[in-house]
Amino acid sequence: MELKSKIPSGPLADKWDKHKFEMKLVNPANKRKYHVIVVGSGLAGASAAATMSELGYQVSCFCFQDSPRRAHSIAAQGGINAAKNYQNDGDSIWRLFYDTVKGGDFRSREANVYRLAQISVNIIDQCVAQGVPFAREYGGLLANRSFGGAQVSRTFYARGQTGQQLLLGAYQALEKEIARGGVKMYNRHEMLELVIVDGKARGIITRDLITGEIESHLADAVVLGTGGYGNAYFLSTNAKGCNVTATYRAYQRGAAFANPCFTQIHPTCIPQSGDHQSKLTLMSESLRNDGRVWVPKSQADCGLPPSEIPEQNRDYYLERKYPSFGNLSPRDIASRAAKEVCDEGRGVGPGGRGVYLDFADAIGRLGVHMITERYGNLFEMYERITDENPYERPMRIYPAVHYTMGGLWVDYNLMSTIPGLHVIGEANFSDHGANRLGASALMQGLADGYFVIPYTIGDYLASSKPEPITADHAEVRRSMESVLARQTRLLGIKGKRTVDSFHRQLGHLMWEKCGMARNASGLKEALNEIPKLREEFWQNVTVPGSGAELNQSLEKAGRVADFLEFSELMCLDALTREESCGGHFREEYQDAGEAMRNDEKFAFVSAWEYAGSGKAPILHKEPLEFENVHLSTRSYK
Amino acid sequence: MTATTKGGLSLTLHVWRQPNAAAAGKMVKYQATDISPDMSFLEMLDVVNEGLIAVGNDPIAFDHDCREGICGSCGMMINGAAHGPMKLTTACQLHMRSFKDGDDIFIEPWRATAFPVVKDLVVDRSAFDRIIQAGGFVSARTGAAQDGNAIPISKVAADESMDAAACIGCGACVAACPNASASLFTAAKVTHLGLLPQGQPERFRRALQMVEQMDLEHFGGCTLFGECQEACPKGISIDSMMHLNRDFLLATATAKEEKSEMGAG
């Protein structure tokens, strides 16, 4: 396997313009002759499907939910970054680029990130034109808020529902194209296999989740926008349906998987309330604009109601340790700091796994009305879940798995190592390095879907000129048979344990050994235990019902079976990367709690090649070259 | 960490079970024991389902995904109320502390001709997608936009538009309406886009076509019962009907034959 990043030559700021001119075009009359499959209908998938259809390509789009509008992008709360500099506070494309590379702890590609920062401004314009109701100032202009890891105010938002509003914009554009006949939408269809013919991605095998029918869908190119793999941990802020199956299958069929150990633990989530917990709920990072994070200075005070702990006995640890960024320190740093104080026994709430996020000062300064206007829906959500009123009592928060920076390896054109297989949004690895900054996921999903893939897909189609194939091709039949065989096997085990019980056990193991802090011996233990758990799964899981009906247990079983393999790759990657960077914190490599990168040995992207069942995957390295930013120790002090 | 310190609830569930769209359905009784008040309603169903699977029975099928009240996937009638007894709350955000030990809970799917049952509590809401397809968008081709600040929008209009845009498309309004009307859903989209300058060029066309599609999908008409507004987990106001009715009437009164899409020549 050869990793060709295809980064254009020339000065950083000119690369994308130059590349756009050099790429081949498909003329308008020929576009309708090409068929592109898009899997996933989140921000990346919906925007890509709609835009490619507008250009004239025939598009088929797939989602497992009952409507494309339900994709998990809908749940993003806080905002979307863009280098508009509307606040006149010194922002620029260069600064957004620099903040993102630094925020990612120097483990992303300069050229991709610069392009992202350039495109960010077009995204806001596009979304406004679609009718996304962004927050406005009284003068009618767009409002901004601040987010972690930045000292400028560049985040655009729609109350606490920014993801929802951006997704509805993309969804409506998609529905417009469905009505026009440019996109054929397949709801409640799950991709279970990738079809490769003559070395090129030519289609997918899906299961119709209502009828159970296994179908083949063929095309000239395939685009995956299938999101991240945070549900490997069972408990995460991801929606219950989020899964790794599509990207893992692509990996098994030859696509390199990059940096699987780079996972983001978000610092502000509602703590777990019990063993029944099915998922965790995020409280937007935007709350850290006005909320102050603290724990008692002394362990002895932890049981007291927060109102009885006087000011001098509180430790505002983020403000103390990181005075220049304070409560707006980046996510990885804020999460680790929370873990640290809880490990010291100074955590609050049930089990001592929580810290306070306190709005008393902000309410005093701005009034209840302003706080309600900014965060009202989040406060309501918090109260609904915890039965505590955050206007009167500080919120309790604790870190939780939220996002995965790792993903399928892609080149500058967002194409994987399989020709014709493109990967967009959270499903690829490209822009966030080892830690994603807040409000950058929405930016990247829409950049990839609206403004990158519509250009690069044309270049691929014009240069590769795929030959027509039909559903009776031997490869298509073989792929369908492998899907059916796996399904038959899952249904036939008829063991004693439920799918969820395995998923919970895997999640617990991953959280303990490959979570916020990792070390070699823990990772080795996980690598020893995961295969055993997997073996037990394949012998003792029970999946009721049949394959010829709506069978939610069968859907889950297939996804958990893939997590049981994929999590091994996450641990292996974490073990191999003997440094701490961003969200990947190896306890052996630290300087008094701060991550210690090793640029000499690890300034590369780890791209793993599947070597076959039961064989160790092969590590390939894409060196990261920094020509424009100076590699430095990331400091927010 | 244990959550059952507040004492577990014992509940009797009566759940609509229907194997598929063609089969007949019926209410089936289940016992749910040791339910923590901190559980969400769907977590309570998870517990019941784990018990069913363990003894080889088919678990209760229900749609759900984000479990944060924003994706709109979940939705069921709980004791006769869409999403249950708590106002402004989806089923996934309803917590068991809203119930008492010993309660009977009746759980049924949305009931509407336009939302046929797929299985148990799962219904087919694709009619909503087709209403959006009929005109619930602003035609703004990617790449053609001007600067975002070139269109100032008063904060009042933006806020009111956002209120309507908060709809999650769950279908509770239809389920709660005695006529099974989709008017609140449709009105919310017409209001969201109609209040913004970007939505003006297609404003009347949008209202006309979305209402036509609503009728084609066999949703009932609105007779202003107001049940939709009571059931809406996002607080969409029935005032949005005013925008829909006004735009629809103006559209009907001023409708002109549309010329070919590409203009002359």
Short mmCIF file of C-alpha atoms in Angstrom, two decimals, chain B:
data_model
loop_
_atom_site.label_atom_id
_atom_site.label_comp_id
_atom_site.label_asym_id
_atom_site.label_seq_id
_atom_site.Cartn_x
_atom_site.Cartn_y
_atom_site.Cartn_z
CA MET B 1 -22.37 4.03 41.48
CA THR B 2 -25.94 2.91 41.95
CA ALA B 3 -29.04 4.67 40.84
CA THR B 4 -31.67 2.57 42.52
CA THR B 5 -31.02 4.17 45.90
CA LYS B 6 -34.27 6.14 45.54
CA GLY B 7 -36.15 2.82 45.37
CA GLY B 8 -37.15 0.97 42.21
CA LEU B 9 -40.61 1.29 40.70
CA SER B 10 -42.82 -1.63 39.76
CA LEU B 11 -44.99 -0.92 36.76
CA THR B 12 -47.49 -2.72 34.57
CA LEU B 13 -47.04 -1.92 30.90
CA HIS B 14 -49.68 -2.42 28.25
CA VAL B 15 -47.88 -2.26 24.92
CA TRP B 16 -49.17 -2.37 21.36
CA ARG B 17 -47.59 -5.37 19.62
CA GLN B 18 -47.98 -5.76 15.88
CA PRO B 19 -45.53 -7.99 13.98
CA ASN B 20 -45.73 -6.04 10.71
CA ALA B 21 -47.85 -3.63 8.68
CA ALA B 22 -50.15 -6.34 7.34
CA ALA B 23 -50.73 -8.22 10.60
CA ALA B 24 -53.30 -7.40 13.26
CA GLY B 25 -52.04 -5.87 16.47
CA LYS B 26 -53.07 -6.11 20.10
CA MET B 27 -52.18 -4.79 23.53
CA VAL B 28 -49.88 -7.07 25.53
CA LYS B 29 -49.18 -6.79 29.26
CA TYR B 30 -45.64 -6.75 30.71
CA GLN B 31 -44.31 -6.24 34.22
CA ALA B 32 -41.41 -3.86 34.67
CA THR B 33 -39.73 -4.17 38.05
CA ASP B 34 -36.97 -2.33 39.89
CA ILE B 35 -37.16 0.64 37.55
CA SER B 36 -34.97 3.52 38.72
CA PRO B 37 -36.67 6.94 38.76
CA ASP B 38 -33.51 8.30 37.08
CA MET B 39 -34.05 6.17 33.99
CA SER B 40 -35.44 7.68 30.84
CA PHE B 41 -38.63 6.16 29.47
CA LEU B 42 -36.68 4.48 26.67
CA GLU B 43 -34.15 3.09 29.15
CA MET B 44 -37.09 1.54 30.97
CA LEU B 45 -38.13 -0.07 27.66
CA ASP B 46 -34.51 -1.23 27.18
CA VAL B 47 -34.72 -3.05 30.50
CA VAL B 48 -38.01 -4.71 29.52
CA ASN B 49 -36.53 -5.69 26.16
CA GLU B 50 -33.41 -7.22 27.70
CA GLY B 51 -35.75 -9.37 29.78
CA LEU B 52 -37.76 -10.38 26.72
CA ILE B 53 -34.66 -11.31 24.72
CA ALA B 54 -33.24 -13.32 27.61
CA VAL B 55 -36.25 -15.65 27.48
CA GLY B 56 -36.24 -15.87 23.70
CA ASN B 57 -39.07 -13.41 22.98
CA ASP B 58 -39.20 -10.69 20.38
CA PRO B 59 -38.31 -7.31 21.95
CA ILE B 60 -40.63 -4.31 21.54
CA ALA B 61 -39.62 -2.39 18.41
CA PHE B 62 -39.49 1.39 18.74
CA ASP B 63 -37.67 4.13 16.83
CA HIS B 64 -35.03 6.06 18.71
CA ASP B 65 -31.58 7.46 18.01
CA CYS B 66 -30.12 10.56 19.69
CA ARG B 67 -31.99 10.16 23.00
CA GLU B 68 -31.44 13.88 23.54
CA GLY B 69 -34.80 15.07 22.28
CA ILE B 70 -33.55 16.52 19.02
CA CYS B 71 -33.52 13.85 16.26
CA GLY B 72 -37.28 13.32 16.34
CA SER B 73 -36.99 9.53 15.95
CA CYS B 74 -38.81 8.47 19.08
CA GLY B 75 -42.47 9.02 19.52
CA MET B 76 -45.25 7.01 21.10
CA MET B 77 -48.53 7.55 22.86
CA ILE B 78 -47.98 7.15 26.58
CA ASN B 79 -51.19 6.94 28.56
CA GLY B 80 -53.00 8.60 25.69
CA ALA B 81 -50.63 11.57 25.41
CA ALA B 82 -48.10 12.00 22.61
CA HIS B 83 -44.64 11.60 24.24
CA GLY B 84 -46.30 11.17 27.63
CA PRO B 85 -47.35 13.40 30.50
CA MET B 86 -44.53 15.94 30.61
CA LYS B 87 -44.87 19.11 28.56
CA LEU B 88 -42.23 20.10 26.03
CA THR B 89 -40.55 16.70 26.39
CA THR B 90 -39.91 13.87 23.94
CA ALA B 91 -40.30 10.24 25.05
CA CYS B 92 -36.52 9.86 25.29
CA GLN B 93 -36.27 12.81 27.68
CA LEU B 94 -39.20 11.73 29.81
CA HIS B 95 -37.85 10.24 33.03
CA MET B 96 -39.39 7.59 35.19
CA ARG B 97 -39.64 10.00 38.11
CA SER B 98 -42.81 11.19 36.33
CA PHE B 99 -44.44 7.87 37.32
CA LYS B 100 -45.42 6.29 40.62
CA ASP B 101 -44.82 2.83 41.95
CA GLY B 102 -47.65 0.53 40.87
CA ASP B 103 -48.71 2.63 37.86
CA ASP B 104 -50.24 1.12 34.74
CA ILE B 105 -48.72 2.59 31.58
CA PHE B 106 -50.37 2.26 28.16
CA ILE B 107 -47.96 2.54 25.24
CA GLU B 108 -49.17 2.76 21.64
CA PRO B 109 -47.80 3.92 18.29
CA TRP B 110 -48.85 7.18 16.60
CA ARG B 111 -52.27 6.60 15.07
CA ALA B 112 -52.89 8.25 11.67
CA THR B 113 -53.78 7.00 8.21
CA ALA B 114 -50.76 8.86 6.86
CA PHE B 115 -48.44 7.13 9.39
CA PRO B 116 -49.01 3.37 8.88
CA VAL B 117 -47.61 1.10 11.59
CA VAL B 118 -44.44 -0.72 10.49
CA LYS B 119 -44.01 -2.85 13.59
CA ASP B 120 -45.06 -2.45 17.26
CA LEU B 121 -44.41 1.25 18.04
CA VAL B 122 -42.60 2.01 14.77
CA VAL B 123 -44.54 3.98 12.16
CA ASP B 124 -43.78 5.20 8.64
CA ARG B 125 -43.45 9.00 8.67
CA SER B 126 -42.08 9.39 5.14
CA ALA B 127 -45.13 11.55 4.30
CA PHE B 128 -43.35 14.35 6.20
CA ASP B 129 -40.36 14.09 3.87
CA ARG B 130 -42.66 14.36 0.86
CA ILE B 131 -44.30 17.50 2.29
CA ILE B 132 -40.83 19.06 2.54
CA GLN B 133 -40.06 17.90 -1.01
CA ALA B 134 -43.13 19.79 -2.21
CA GLY B 135 -41.63 23.13 -1.21
CA GLY B 136 -40.10 23.19 2.27
CA PHE B 137 -36.79 24.68 1.13
CA VAL B 138 -35.09 27.74 -0.30
CA SER B 139 -33.64 26.98 -3.72
CA ALA B 140 -30.10 28.25 -3.19
CA ARG B 141 -27.69 26.32 -5.34
CA THR B 142 -24.37 25.66 -3.62
CA GLY B 143 -21.84 28.31 -4.49
CA ALA B 144 -24.26 31.03 -5.49
CA ALA B 145 -24.56 32.76 -2.13
CA GLN B 146 -23.66 36.35 -1.31
CA ASP B 147 -21.99 37.38 1.94
CA GLY B 148 -23.99 36.30 4.98
CA ASN B 149 -24.09 39.83 6.40
CA ALA B 150 -25.36 41.29 3.13
CA ILE B 151 -28.89 40.31 4.18
CA PRO B 152 -29.53 41.96 7.56
CA ILE B 153 -32.46 40.31 9.33
CA SER B 154 -34.06 41.89 12.36
CA LYS B 155 -33.44 39.99 15.56
CA VAL B 156 -37.19 39.73 16.10
CA ALA B 157 -37.76 38.08 12.71
CA ALA B 158 -34.75 35.80 13.15
CA ASP B 159 -35.93 34.73 16.61
CA GLU B 160 -39.48 34.06 15.46
CA SER B 161 -38.19 32.14 12.48
CA MET B 162 -35.98 30.09 14.78
CA ASP B 163 -38.95 29.32 17.05
CA ALA B 164 -40.70 27.70 14.11
CA ALA B 165 -37.54 26.06 12.76
CA ALA B 166 -37.15 24.17 16.05
CA CYS B 167 -39.62 21.50 14.78
CA ILE B 168 -38.06 18.04 14.99
CA GLY B 169 -40.53 16.29 12.67
CA CYS B 170 -41.49 13.70 15.26
CA GLY B 171 -45.18 13.60 14.32
CA ALA B 172 -46.62 14.20 17.78
CA CYS B 173 -48.83 16.99 16.35
CA VAL B 174 -50.42 14.54 13.92
CA ALA B 175 -50.86 11.88 16.58
CA ALA B 176 -52.48 14.33 18.99
CA CYS B 177 -54.85 15.86 16.44
CA PRO B 178 -58.39 14.41 16.31
CA ASN B 179 -58.25 14.96 12.52
CA ALA B 180 -54.68 13.63 12.19
CA SER B 181 -53.75 16.87 10.49
CA ALA B 182 -50.17 17.74 9.59
CA SER B 183 -50.95 21.45 9.61
CA LEU B 184 -48.66 22.39 12.50
CA PHE B 185 -45.70 20.59 10.90
CA THR B 186 -46.36 22.28 7.56
CA ALA B 187 -47.06 25.66 9.13
CA ALA B 188 -43.82 25.53 11.09
CA LYS B 189 -41.78 25.19 7.89
CA VAL B 190 -43.80 27.82 6.04
CA THR B 191 -43.32 30.19 8.98
CA HIS B 192 -39.60 29.48 9.39
CA LEU B 193 -38.82 30.25 5.74
CA GLY B 194 -41.57 32.82 5.15
CA LEU B 195 -40.30 35.15 7.86
CA LEU B 196 -36.86 35.40 6.27
CA PRO B 197 -35.96 37.50 3.24
CA GLN B 198 -34.32 34.45 1.67
CA GLY B 199 -37.65 32.64 1.71
CA GLN B 200 -39.64 35.31 -0.15
CA PRO B 201 -39.19 34.35 -3.82
CA GLU B 202 -40.77 30.92 -3.27
CA ARG B 203 -43.09 31.90 -0.44
CA PHE B 204 -46.49 31.49 -2.09
CA ARG B 205 -45.52 28.57 -4.27
CA ARG B 206 -44.22 26.85 -1.12
CA ALA B 207 -47.47 27.28 0.82
CA LEU B 208 -49.60 26.11 -2.08
CA GLN B 209 -47.59 23.03 -2.89
CA MET B 210 -46.97 21.91 0.68
CA VAL B 211 -50.69 22.12 1.48
CA GLU B 212 -51.54 20.18 -1.69
CA GLN B 213 -49.07 17.49 -0.71
CA MET B 214 -50.49 17.34 2.82
CA ASP B 215 -53.90 16.55 1.31
CA LEU B 216 -52.45 13.96 -1.06
CA GLU B 217 -50.89 12.14 1.91
CA HIS B 218 -54.34 11.76 3.57
CA PHE B 219 -53.67 13.99 6.54
CA GLY B 220 -56.87 15.55 7.86
CA GLY B 221 -57.72 19.25 7.79
CA CYS B 222 -57.09 21.68 10.64
CA THR B 223 -60.12 22.70 12.64
CA LEU B 224 -58.12 24.54 15.30
CA PHE B 225 -58.53 22.05 18.16
CA GLY B 226 -55.09 23.13 19.37
CA GLU B 227 -54.09 19.65 20.56
CA CYS B 228 -51.00 19.82 18.32
CA GLN B 229 -49.59 22.77 20.20
CA GLU B 230 -50.16 21.04 23.53
CA ALA B 231 -48.37 17.90 22.35
CA CYS B 232 -45.45 19.55 20.56
CA PRO B 233 -42.22 18.78 22.42
CA LYS B 234 -40.58 21.87 20.92
CA GLY B 235 -43.33 24.34 21.76
CA ILE B 236 -44.23 25.21 18.16
CA SER B 237 -47.07 27.69 18.46
CA ILE B 238 -50.39 27.33 16.69
CA ASP B 239 -49.85 30.99 15.72
CA SER B 240 -47.78 29.59 12.88
CA MET B 241 -51.11 28.50 11.34
CA MET B 242 -51.79 32.17 10.73
CA HIS B 243 -48.74 32.40 8.48
CA LEU B 244 -49.71 29.22 6.64
CA ASN B 245 -53.33 30.26 6.11
CA ARG B 246 -52.38 33.75 4.97
CA ASP B 247 -49.73 32.53 2.54
CA PHE B 248 -52.01 29.79 1.23
CA LEU B 249 -54.92 32.19 0.66
CA LEU B 250 -52.75 34.79 -1.02
CA ALA B 251 -51.19 32.07 -3.14
CA THR B 252 -54.56 30.78 -4.28
CA ALA B 253 -55.81 34.28 -5.03
CA THR B 254 -52.77 35.39 -6.96
CA ALA B 255 -51.65 32.10 -8.56
CA LYS B 256 -50.31 32.53 -12.07
CA GLU B 257 -49.32 29.89 -14.52
CA GLU B 258 -45.63 29.14 -14.09
CA LYS B 259 -43.38 29.58 -17.08
CA SER B 260 -40.74 27.03 -17.96
CA GLU B 261 -38.07 26.74 -15.28
CA MET B 262 -35.19 27.89 -17.46
CA GLY B 263 -36.86 31.10 -18.62
CA ALA B 264 -37.14 32.15 -22.24
CA GLY B 265 -34.47 31.26 -24.76
#
